[in-house]
Short mmCIF file of C-alpha atoms and ligand atoms in Angstrom, two decimals:
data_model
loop_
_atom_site.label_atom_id
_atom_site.label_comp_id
_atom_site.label_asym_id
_atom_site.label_seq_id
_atom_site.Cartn_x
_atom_site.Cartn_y
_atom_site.Cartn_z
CA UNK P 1 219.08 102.57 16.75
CA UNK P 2 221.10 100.25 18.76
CA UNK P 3 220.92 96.70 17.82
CA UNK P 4 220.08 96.46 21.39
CA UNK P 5 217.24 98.22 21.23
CA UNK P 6 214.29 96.11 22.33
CA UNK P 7 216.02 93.27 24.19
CA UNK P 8 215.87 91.96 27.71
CA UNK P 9 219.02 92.43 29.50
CA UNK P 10 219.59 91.35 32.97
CA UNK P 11 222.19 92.63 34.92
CA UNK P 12 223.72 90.42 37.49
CA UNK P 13 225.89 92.68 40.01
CA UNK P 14 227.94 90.34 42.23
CA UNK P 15 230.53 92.10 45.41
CA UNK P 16 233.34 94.05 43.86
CA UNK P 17 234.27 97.26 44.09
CA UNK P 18 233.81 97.94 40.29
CA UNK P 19 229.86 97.42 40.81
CA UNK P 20 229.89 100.66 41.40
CA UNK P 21 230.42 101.36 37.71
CA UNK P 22 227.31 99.31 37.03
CA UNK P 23 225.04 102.29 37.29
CA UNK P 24 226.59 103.33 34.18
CA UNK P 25 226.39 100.47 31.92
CA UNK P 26 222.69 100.28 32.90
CA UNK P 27 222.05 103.99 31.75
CA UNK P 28 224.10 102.66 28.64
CA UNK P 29 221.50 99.64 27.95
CA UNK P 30 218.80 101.66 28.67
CA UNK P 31 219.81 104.66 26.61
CA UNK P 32 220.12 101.76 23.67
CA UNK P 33 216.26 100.81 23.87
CA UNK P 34 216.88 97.73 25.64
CA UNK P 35 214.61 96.84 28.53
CA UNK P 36 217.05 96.28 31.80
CA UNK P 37 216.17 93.94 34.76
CA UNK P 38 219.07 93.64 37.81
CA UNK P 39 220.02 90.43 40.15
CA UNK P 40 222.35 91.63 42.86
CA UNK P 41 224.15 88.87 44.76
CA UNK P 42 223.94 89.98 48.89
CA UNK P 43 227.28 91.44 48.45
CA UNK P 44 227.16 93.74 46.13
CA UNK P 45 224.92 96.05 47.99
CA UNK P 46 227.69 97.34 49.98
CA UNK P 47 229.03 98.53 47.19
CA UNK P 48 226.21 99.69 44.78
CA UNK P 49 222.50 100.62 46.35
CA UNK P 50 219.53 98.47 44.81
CA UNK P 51 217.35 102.20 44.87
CA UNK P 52 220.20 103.88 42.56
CA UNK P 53 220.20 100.33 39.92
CA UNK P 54 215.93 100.43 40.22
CA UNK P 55 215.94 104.17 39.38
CA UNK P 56 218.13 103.57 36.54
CA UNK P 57 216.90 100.63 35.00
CA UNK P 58 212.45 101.46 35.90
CA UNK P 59 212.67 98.27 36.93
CA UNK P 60 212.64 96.57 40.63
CA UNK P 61 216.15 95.38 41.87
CA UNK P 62 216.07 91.34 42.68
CA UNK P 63 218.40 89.72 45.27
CA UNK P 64 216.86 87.37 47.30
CA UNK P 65 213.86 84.49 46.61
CA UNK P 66 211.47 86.80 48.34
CA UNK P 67 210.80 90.22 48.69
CA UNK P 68 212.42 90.97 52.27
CA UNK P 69 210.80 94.57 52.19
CA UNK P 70 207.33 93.92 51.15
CA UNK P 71 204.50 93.45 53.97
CA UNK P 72 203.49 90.37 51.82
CA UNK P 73 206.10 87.85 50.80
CA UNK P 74 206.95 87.70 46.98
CA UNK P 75 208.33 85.47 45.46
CA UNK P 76 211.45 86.41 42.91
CA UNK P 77 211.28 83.15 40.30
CA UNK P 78 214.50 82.68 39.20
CA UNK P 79 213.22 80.64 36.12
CA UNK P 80 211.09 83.61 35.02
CA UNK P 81 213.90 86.03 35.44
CA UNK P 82 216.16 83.53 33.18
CA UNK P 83 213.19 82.80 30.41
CA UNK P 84 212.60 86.51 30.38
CA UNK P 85 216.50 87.30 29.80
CA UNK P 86 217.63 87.64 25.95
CA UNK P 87 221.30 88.32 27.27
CA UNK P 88 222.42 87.93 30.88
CA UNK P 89 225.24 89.99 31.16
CA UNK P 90 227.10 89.41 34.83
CA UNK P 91 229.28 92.63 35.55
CA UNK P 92 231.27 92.61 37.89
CA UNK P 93 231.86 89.06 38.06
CA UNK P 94 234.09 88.75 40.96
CA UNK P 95 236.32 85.37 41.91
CA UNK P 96 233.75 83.77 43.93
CA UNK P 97 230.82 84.26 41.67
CA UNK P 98 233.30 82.65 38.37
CA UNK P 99 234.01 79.81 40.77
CA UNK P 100 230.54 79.23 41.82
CA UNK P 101 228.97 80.01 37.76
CA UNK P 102 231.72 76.96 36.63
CA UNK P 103 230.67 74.53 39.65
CA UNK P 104 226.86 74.87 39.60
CA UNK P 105 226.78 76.09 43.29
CA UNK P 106 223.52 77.51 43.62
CA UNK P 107 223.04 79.99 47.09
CA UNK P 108 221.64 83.03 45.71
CA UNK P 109 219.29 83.93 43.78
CA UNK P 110 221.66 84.83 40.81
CA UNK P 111 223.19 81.67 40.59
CA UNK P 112 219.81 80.19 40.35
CA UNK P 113 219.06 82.52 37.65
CA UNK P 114 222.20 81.95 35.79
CA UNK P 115 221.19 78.52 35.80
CA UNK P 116 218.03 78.72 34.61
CA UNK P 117 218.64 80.90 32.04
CA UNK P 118 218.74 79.66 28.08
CA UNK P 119 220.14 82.89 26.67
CA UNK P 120 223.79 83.90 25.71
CA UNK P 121 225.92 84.65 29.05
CA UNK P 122 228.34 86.80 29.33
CA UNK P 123 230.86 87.91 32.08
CA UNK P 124 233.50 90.45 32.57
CA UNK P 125 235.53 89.71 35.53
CA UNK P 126 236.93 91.54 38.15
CA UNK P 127 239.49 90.98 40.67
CA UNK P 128 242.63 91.68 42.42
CA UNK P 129 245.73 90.55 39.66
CA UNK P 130 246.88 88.02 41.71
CA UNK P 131 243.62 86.65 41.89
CA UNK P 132 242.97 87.19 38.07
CA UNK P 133 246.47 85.20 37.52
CA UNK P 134 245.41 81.93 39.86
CA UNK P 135 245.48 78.96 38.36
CA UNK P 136 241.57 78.29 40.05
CA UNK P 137 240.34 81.24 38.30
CA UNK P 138 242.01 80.18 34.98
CA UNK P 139 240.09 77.21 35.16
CA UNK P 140 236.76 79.01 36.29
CA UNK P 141 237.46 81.07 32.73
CA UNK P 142 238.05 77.84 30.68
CA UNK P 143 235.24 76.01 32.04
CA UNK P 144 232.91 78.65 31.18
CA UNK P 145 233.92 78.97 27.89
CA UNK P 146 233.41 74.89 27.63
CA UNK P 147 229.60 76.16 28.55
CA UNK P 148 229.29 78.90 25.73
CA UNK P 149 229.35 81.73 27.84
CA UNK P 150 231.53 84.79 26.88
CA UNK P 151 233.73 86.61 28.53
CA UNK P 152 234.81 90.08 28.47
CA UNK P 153 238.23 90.69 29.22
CA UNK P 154 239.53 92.32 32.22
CA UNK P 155 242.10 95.34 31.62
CA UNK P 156 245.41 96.75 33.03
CA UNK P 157 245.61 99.16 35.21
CA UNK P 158 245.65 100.73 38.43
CA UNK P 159 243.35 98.24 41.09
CA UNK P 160 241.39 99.01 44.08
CA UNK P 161 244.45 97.50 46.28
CA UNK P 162 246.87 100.23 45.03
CA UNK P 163 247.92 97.73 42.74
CA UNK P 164 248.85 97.63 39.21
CA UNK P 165 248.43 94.87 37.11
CA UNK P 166 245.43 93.09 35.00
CA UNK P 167 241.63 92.46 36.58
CA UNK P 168 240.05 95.65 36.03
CA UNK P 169 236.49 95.10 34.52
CA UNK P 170 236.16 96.66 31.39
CA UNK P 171 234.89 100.42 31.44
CA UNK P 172 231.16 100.05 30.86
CA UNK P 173 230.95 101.77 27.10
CA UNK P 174 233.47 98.75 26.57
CA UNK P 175 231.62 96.06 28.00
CA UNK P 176 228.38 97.88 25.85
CA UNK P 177 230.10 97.88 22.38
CA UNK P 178 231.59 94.11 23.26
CA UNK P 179 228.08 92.95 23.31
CA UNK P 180 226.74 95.07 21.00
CA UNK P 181 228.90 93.60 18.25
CA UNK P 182 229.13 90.41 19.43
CA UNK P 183 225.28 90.46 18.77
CA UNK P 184 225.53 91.97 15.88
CA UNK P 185 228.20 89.24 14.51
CA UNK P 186 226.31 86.56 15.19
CA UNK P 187 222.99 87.80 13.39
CA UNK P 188 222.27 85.50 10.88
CA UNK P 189 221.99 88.43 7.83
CA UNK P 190 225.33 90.21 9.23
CA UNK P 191 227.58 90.79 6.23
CA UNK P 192 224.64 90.90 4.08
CA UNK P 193 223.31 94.15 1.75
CA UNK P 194 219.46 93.94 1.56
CA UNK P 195 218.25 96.39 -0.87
CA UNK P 196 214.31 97.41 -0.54
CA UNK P 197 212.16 99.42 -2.38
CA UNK P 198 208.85 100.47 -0.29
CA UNK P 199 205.98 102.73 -0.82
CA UNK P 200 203.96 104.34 -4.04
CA UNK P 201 205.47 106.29 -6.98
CA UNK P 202 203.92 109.61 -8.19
CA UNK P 203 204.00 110.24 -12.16
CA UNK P 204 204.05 114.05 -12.83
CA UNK P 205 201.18 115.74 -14.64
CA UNK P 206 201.90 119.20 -14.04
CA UNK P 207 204.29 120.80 -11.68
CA UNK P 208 201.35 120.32 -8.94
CA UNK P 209 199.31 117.08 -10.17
CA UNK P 210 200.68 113.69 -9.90
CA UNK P 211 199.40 109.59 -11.26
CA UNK P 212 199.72 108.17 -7.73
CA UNK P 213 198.54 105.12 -5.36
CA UNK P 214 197.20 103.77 -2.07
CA UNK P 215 200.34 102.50 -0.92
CA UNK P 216 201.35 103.32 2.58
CA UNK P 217 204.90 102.11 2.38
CA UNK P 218 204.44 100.08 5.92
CA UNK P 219 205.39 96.61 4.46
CA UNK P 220 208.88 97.84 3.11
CA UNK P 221 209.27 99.42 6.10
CA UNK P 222 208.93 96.85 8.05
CA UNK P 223 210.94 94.66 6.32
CA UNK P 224 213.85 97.06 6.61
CA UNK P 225 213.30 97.02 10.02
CA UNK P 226 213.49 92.79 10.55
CA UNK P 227 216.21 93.07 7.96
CA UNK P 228 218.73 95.52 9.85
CA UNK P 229 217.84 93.98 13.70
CA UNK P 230 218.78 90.56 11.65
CA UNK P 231 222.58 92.51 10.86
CA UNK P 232 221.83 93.22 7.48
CA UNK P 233 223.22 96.29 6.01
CA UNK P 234 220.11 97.82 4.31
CA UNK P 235 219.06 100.17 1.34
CA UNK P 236 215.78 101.28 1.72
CA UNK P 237 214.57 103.21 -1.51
CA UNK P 238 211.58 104.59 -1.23
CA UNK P 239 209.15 106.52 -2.67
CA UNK P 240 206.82 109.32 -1.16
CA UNK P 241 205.62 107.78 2.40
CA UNK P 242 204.48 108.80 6.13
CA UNK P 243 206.47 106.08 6.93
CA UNK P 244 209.85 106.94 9.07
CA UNK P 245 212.81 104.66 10.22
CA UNK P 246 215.67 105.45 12.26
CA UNK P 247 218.36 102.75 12.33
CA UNK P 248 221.93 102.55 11.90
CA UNK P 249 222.23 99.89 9.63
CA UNK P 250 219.47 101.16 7.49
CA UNK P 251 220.43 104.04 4.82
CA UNK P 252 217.42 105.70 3.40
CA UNK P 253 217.01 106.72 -0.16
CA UNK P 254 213.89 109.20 -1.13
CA UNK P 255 212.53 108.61 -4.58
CA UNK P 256 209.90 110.07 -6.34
CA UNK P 257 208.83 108.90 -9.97
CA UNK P 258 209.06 104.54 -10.94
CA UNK P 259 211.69 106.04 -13.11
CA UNK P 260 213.55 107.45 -10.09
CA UNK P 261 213.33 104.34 -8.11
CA UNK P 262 214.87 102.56 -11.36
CA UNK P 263 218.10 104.68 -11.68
CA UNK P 264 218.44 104.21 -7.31
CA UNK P 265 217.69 100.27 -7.63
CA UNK P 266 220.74 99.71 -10.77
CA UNK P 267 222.79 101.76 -8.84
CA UNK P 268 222.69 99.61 -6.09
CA UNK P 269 221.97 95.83 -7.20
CA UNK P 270 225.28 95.06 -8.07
CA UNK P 271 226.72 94.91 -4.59
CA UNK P 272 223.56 93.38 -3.17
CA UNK P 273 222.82 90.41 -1.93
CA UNK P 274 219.21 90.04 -1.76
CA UNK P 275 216.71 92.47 -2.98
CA UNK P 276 213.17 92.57 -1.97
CA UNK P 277 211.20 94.97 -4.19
CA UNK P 278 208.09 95.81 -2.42
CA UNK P 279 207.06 99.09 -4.05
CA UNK P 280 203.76 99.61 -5.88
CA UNK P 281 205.41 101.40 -8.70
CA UNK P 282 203.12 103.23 -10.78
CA UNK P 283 202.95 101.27 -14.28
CA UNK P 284 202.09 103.97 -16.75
CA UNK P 285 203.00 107.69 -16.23
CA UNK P 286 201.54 110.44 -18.30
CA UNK P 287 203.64 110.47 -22.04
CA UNK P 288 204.04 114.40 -21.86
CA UNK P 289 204.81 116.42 -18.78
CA UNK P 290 202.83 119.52 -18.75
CA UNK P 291 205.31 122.45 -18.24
CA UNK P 292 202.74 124.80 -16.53
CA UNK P 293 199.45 123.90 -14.34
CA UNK P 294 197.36 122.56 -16.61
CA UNK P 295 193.91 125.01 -16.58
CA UNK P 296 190.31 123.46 -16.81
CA UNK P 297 189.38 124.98 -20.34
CA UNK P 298 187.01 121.79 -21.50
CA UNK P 299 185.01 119.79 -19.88
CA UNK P 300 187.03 116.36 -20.65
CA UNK P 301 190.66 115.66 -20.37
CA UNK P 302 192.44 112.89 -22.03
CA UNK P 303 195.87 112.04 -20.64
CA UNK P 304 198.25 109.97 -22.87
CA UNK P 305 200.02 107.57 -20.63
CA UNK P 306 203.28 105.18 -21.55
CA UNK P 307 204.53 102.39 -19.37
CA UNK P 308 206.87 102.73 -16.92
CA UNK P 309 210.14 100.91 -16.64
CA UNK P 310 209.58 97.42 -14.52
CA UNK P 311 212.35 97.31 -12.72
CA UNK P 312 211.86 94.11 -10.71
CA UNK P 313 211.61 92.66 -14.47
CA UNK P 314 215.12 94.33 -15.40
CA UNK P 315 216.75 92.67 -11.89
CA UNK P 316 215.50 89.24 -13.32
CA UNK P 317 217.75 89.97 -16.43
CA UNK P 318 220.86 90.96 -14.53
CA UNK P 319 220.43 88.88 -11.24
CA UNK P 320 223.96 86.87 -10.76
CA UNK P 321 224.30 86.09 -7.14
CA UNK P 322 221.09 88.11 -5.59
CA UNK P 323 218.33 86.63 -4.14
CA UNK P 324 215.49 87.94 -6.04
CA UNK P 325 211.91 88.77 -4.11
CA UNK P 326 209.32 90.65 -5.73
CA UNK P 327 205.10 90.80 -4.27
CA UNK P 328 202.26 90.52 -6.16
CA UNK P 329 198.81 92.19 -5.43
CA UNK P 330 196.33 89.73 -7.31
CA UNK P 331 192.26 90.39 -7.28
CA UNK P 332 191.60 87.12 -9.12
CA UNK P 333 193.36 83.95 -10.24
CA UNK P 334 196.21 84.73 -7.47
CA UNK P 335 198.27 81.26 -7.47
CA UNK P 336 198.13 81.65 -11.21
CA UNK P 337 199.18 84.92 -11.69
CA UNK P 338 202.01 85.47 -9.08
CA UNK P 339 203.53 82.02 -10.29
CA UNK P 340 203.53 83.32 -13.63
CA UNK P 341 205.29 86.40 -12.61
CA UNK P 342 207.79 84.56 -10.54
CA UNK P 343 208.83 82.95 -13.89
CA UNK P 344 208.29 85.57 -16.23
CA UNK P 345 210.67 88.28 -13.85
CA UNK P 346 212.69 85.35 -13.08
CA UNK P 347 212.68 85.72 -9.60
CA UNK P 348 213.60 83.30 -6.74
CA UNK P 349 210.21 84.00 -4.33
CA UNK P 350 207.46 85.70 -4.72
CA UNK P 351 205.02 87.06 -2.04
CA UNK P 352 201.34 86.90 -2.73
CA UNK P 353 198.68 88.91 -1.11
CA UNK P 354 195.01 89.17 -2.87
CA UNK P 355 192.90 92.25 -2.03
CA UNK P 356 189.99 89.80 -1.73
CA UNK P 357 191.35 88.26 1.59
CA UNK P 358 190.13 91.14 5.02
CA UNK P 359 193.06 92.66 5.95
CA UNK P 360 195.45 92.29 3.17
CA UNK P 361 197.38 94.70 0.67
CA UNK P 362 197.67 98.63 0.92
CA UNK P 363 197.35 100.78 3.72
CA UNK P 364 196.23 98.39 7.10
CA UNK P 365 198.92 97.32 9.80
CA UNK P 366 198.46 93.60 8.85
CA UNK P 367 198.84 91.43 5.73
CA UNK P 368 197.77 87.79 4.32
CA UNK P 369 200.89 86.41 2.46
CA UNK P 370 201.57 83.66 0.20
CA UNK P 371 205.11 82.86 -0.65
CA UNK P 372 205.60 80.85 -3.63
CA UNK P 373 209.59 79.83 -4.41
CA UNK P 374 211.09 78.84 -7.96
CA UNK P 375 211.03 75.54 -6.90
CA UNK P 376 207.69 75.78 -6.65
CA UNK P 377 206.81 75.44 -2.66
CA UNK P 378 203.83 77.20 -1.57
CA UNK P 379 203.68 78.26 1.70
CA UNK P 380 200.09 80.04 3.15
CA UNK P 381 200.39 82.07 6.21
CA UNK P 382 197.43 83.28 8.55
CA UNK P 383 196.51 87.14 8.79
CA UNK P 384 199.86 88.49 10.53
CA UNK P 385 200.42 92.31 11.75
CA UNK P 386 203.01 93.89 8.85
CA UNK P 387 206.34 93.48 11.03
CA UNK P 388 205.14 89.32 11.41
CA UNK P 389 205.12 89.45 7.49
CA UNK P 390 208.43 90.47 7.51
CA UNK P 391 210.35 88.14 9.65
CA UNK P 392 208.74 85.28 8.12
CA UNK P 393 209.70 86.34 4.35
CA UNK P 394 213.70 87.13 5.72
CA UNK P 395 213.37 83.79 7.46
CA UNK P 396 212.25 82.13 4.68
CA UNK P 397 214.74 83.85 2.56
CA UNK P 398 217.69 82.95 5.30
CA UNK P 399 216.83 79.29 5.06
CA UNK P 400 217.34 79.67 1.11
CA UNK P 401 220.77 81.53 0.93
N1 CTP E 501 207.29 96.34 -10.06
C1 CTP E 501 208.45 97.01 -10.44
N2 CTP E 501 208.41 97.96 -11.40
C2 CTP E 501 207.25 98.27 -12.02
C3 CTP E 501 206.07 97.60 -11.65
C4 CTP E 501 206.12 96.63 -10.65
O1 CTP E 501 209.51 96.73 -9.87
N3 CTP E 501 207.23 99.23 -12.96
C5 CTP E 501 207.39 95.29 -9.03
C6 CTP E 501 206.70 95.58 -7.73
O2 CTP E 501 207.55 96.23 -6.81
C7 CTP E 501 206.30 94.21 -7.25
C8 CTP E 501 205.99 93.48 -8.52
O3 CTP E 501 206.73 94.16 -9.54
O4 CTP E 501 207.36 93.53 -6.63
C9 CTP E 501 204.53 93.52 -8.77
O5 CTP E 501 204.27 93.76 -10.01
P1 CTP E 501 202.79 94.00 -10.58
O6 CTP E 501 202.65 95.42 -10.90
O7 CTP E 501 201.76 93.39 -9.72
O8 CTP E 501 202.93 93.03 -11.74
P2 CTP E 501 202.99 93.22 -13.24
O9 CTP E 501 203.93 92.21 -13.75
O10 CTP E 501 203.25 94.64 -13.57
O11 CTP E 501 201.56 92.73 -13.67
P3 CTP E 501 200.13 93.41 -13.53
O12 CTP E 501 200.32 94.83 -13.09
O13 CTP E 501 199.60 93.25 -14.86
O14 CTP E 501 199.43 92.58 -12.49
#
């Protein structure tokens, strides 16, 4: 999954011949997950047609501050468009458009969009290479970097004047991976190794009987999730779950038994720099393994069981730089108890949930959450959906690193 995947991008198209490459880098976005709205300056029609960019993107094309075509007038609000915008990306951005983005002048409705908008800009001009070379569209480039916004480098080659020289916009998959990493590098976990653990155990009987639980797995999956569209590179080890994930920064290791999740969790931790062990492992497991199926000769049977390895407990003995997050499913005395296993795992946060609250613990889509830190800050949260949970606990772990 793209990092992409899920944001608003809108396209501004201004008049150059390279719009006509635009069609592309819209099936790119949109091919990434990300949901693709397009401002055309008047121009740029001539070369690209709004039907091909509204096919593309399923969305309508915008150009003007009112819907020309329509029987009854619409109105196009360019603040809208800019609120709605996570990125506004403005490909081709030609001479005039640079000159008018560094100025403020504001006579169409893209330049009243860029305006508006509060998101990260970016630009990649294009132009004849006389025109890129000018000293006024030097200082259109410097100004707009003054501003914040980002530009992506025209190339060399030959131009639409027969010419050779720099101004060519960037091939589309370029101007896609640009932003996809510049996203990515400025995600406040990038560089970072989360490792996860997620889901129940299952403790062996028999070859076809298992000691298992009600966990569904969804809270460690989610968390993965928040963690990798954050930029964190994340090991999610998990034991037997519906649950599925598919995301580029998120490697995915299958356990079955607590001591299975053990041997995957030490043979990460040491490179990791926060782990958040969210597992219900199982905490006994049967002392002998039956070989064969075990057959119902009496009426009773009595299983021996022996504890399993804690391993949250063994990352509290090790822990050097790694943020340390375990969870604690309480029925009764909950501040109590979790604070006493924050201390006793030596942990640096630990999330509470009690099965006594509606809509908390196991198997649901939502969670109630504590989090109590080792310096002792307790911090209650409101019923949230599972994936809420989660960016709350890696923001609240991103304000402590
Ligand atoms: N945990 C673990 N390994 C185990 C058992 C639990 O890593 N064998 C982790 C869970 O992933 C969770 C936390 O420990 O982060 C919760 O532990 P829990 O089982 O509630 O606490 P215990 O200290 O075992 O206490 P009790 O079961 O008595 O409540």
């Amino acid at each position: 999954m793209s990092i992409l995947s899920g944001k608003n991008i809108l396209l501004g198209i201004t008049g150059g011949i390279a719009a006509y490459k635009t069609a592309s880098l819209v099936r790119l976005f949109v091919k990434s997950g990300a949901n693709v709205k397009v401002v055309m300056t008047p121009a740029s029609k001539e070369f690209v047609t709004p039907l091909t960019l509204s096919t593309l993107s399923k969305n309508p094309v915008y150009s003007t501050f009112t819907n020309e075509d329509e029987d009854t007038e619409v109105w196009n609000n360019h603040v809208d468009l800019g609120l709605w915008a996570d990125l506004l990306i403005v490909a081709p951005a030609t001479a005039n458009t640079l000159a008018k983005m560094a100025n403020g002048v504001c006579d169409n409705l893209l330049m009243a969009t860029y305006l508006s908008a509060k998101c990260p800009v970016y630009f990649a001009p294009a132009m004849d290479l006389d025109m890129y070379k000018h000293a006024t569209t030097k200082q259109s480039f410097e100004k707009l970097n003054t501003f914040g916004n980002i530009m992506i480098p025209a190339t060399s080659g030959e131009l639409a004047s027969g010419l050779v020289g720099e101004g060519r916009m960037a091939e589309p998959e370029e101007i896609f991976s640009f932003i996809e990493a510049d996203v990515l590098g400025k995600l406040p976990l990038k560089g970072k190794k989360v490792l996860i653990t997620a889901g129940p155990t299952y403790e062996a009987i028999d070859p076809v009987r298992f000691i298992g639980n009600h966990s569904s797995g969804k809270m460690g999956f989610e968390i993965a999730r928040a963690a990798a569209n954050l930029g964190a590179e994340v090991i999610l080890i998990s034991g037997p779950t519906a649950q599925k994930v598919s995301h580029s920064l998120i490697q995915q290791i299958p356990v079955v038994s607590a001591e299975d999740m053990f041997n995957a969790v030490h043979t990460y931790f040491n490179s990791c720099d926060i782990a958040i062990l969210s597992a219900a492992v199982a905490d006994y497991r049967p002392k002998e393994v039956a070989h064969q199926k075990i057959k119902k000769k009496s009426s009773t049977l009595t299983l021996e069981l022996e504890k399993t390895k804690d391993i949250l407990a063994s990352l509290g003995v090790i822990k050097k730089q790694q943020y340390l997050v375990g969870f604690a499913l309480e029925t009764n005395d909950e501040l109590e108890n979790a604070k006493g296993k924050l201390k006793r795992k030596n942990l640096n946060l630990i999330v509470l949930n009690s099965l006594n609250d509606k809509g908390a613990g196991f198997k649901g889509d939502t969670n109630k959450v504590t989090f109590i830190d080792d310096q002792d800050n307790i911090t209650a949260f409101e019923l949230k959906t599972k994936s809420e949970v989660a960016i709350d606990l890696l923001n609240k772990i991103i304000s402590h690193i």
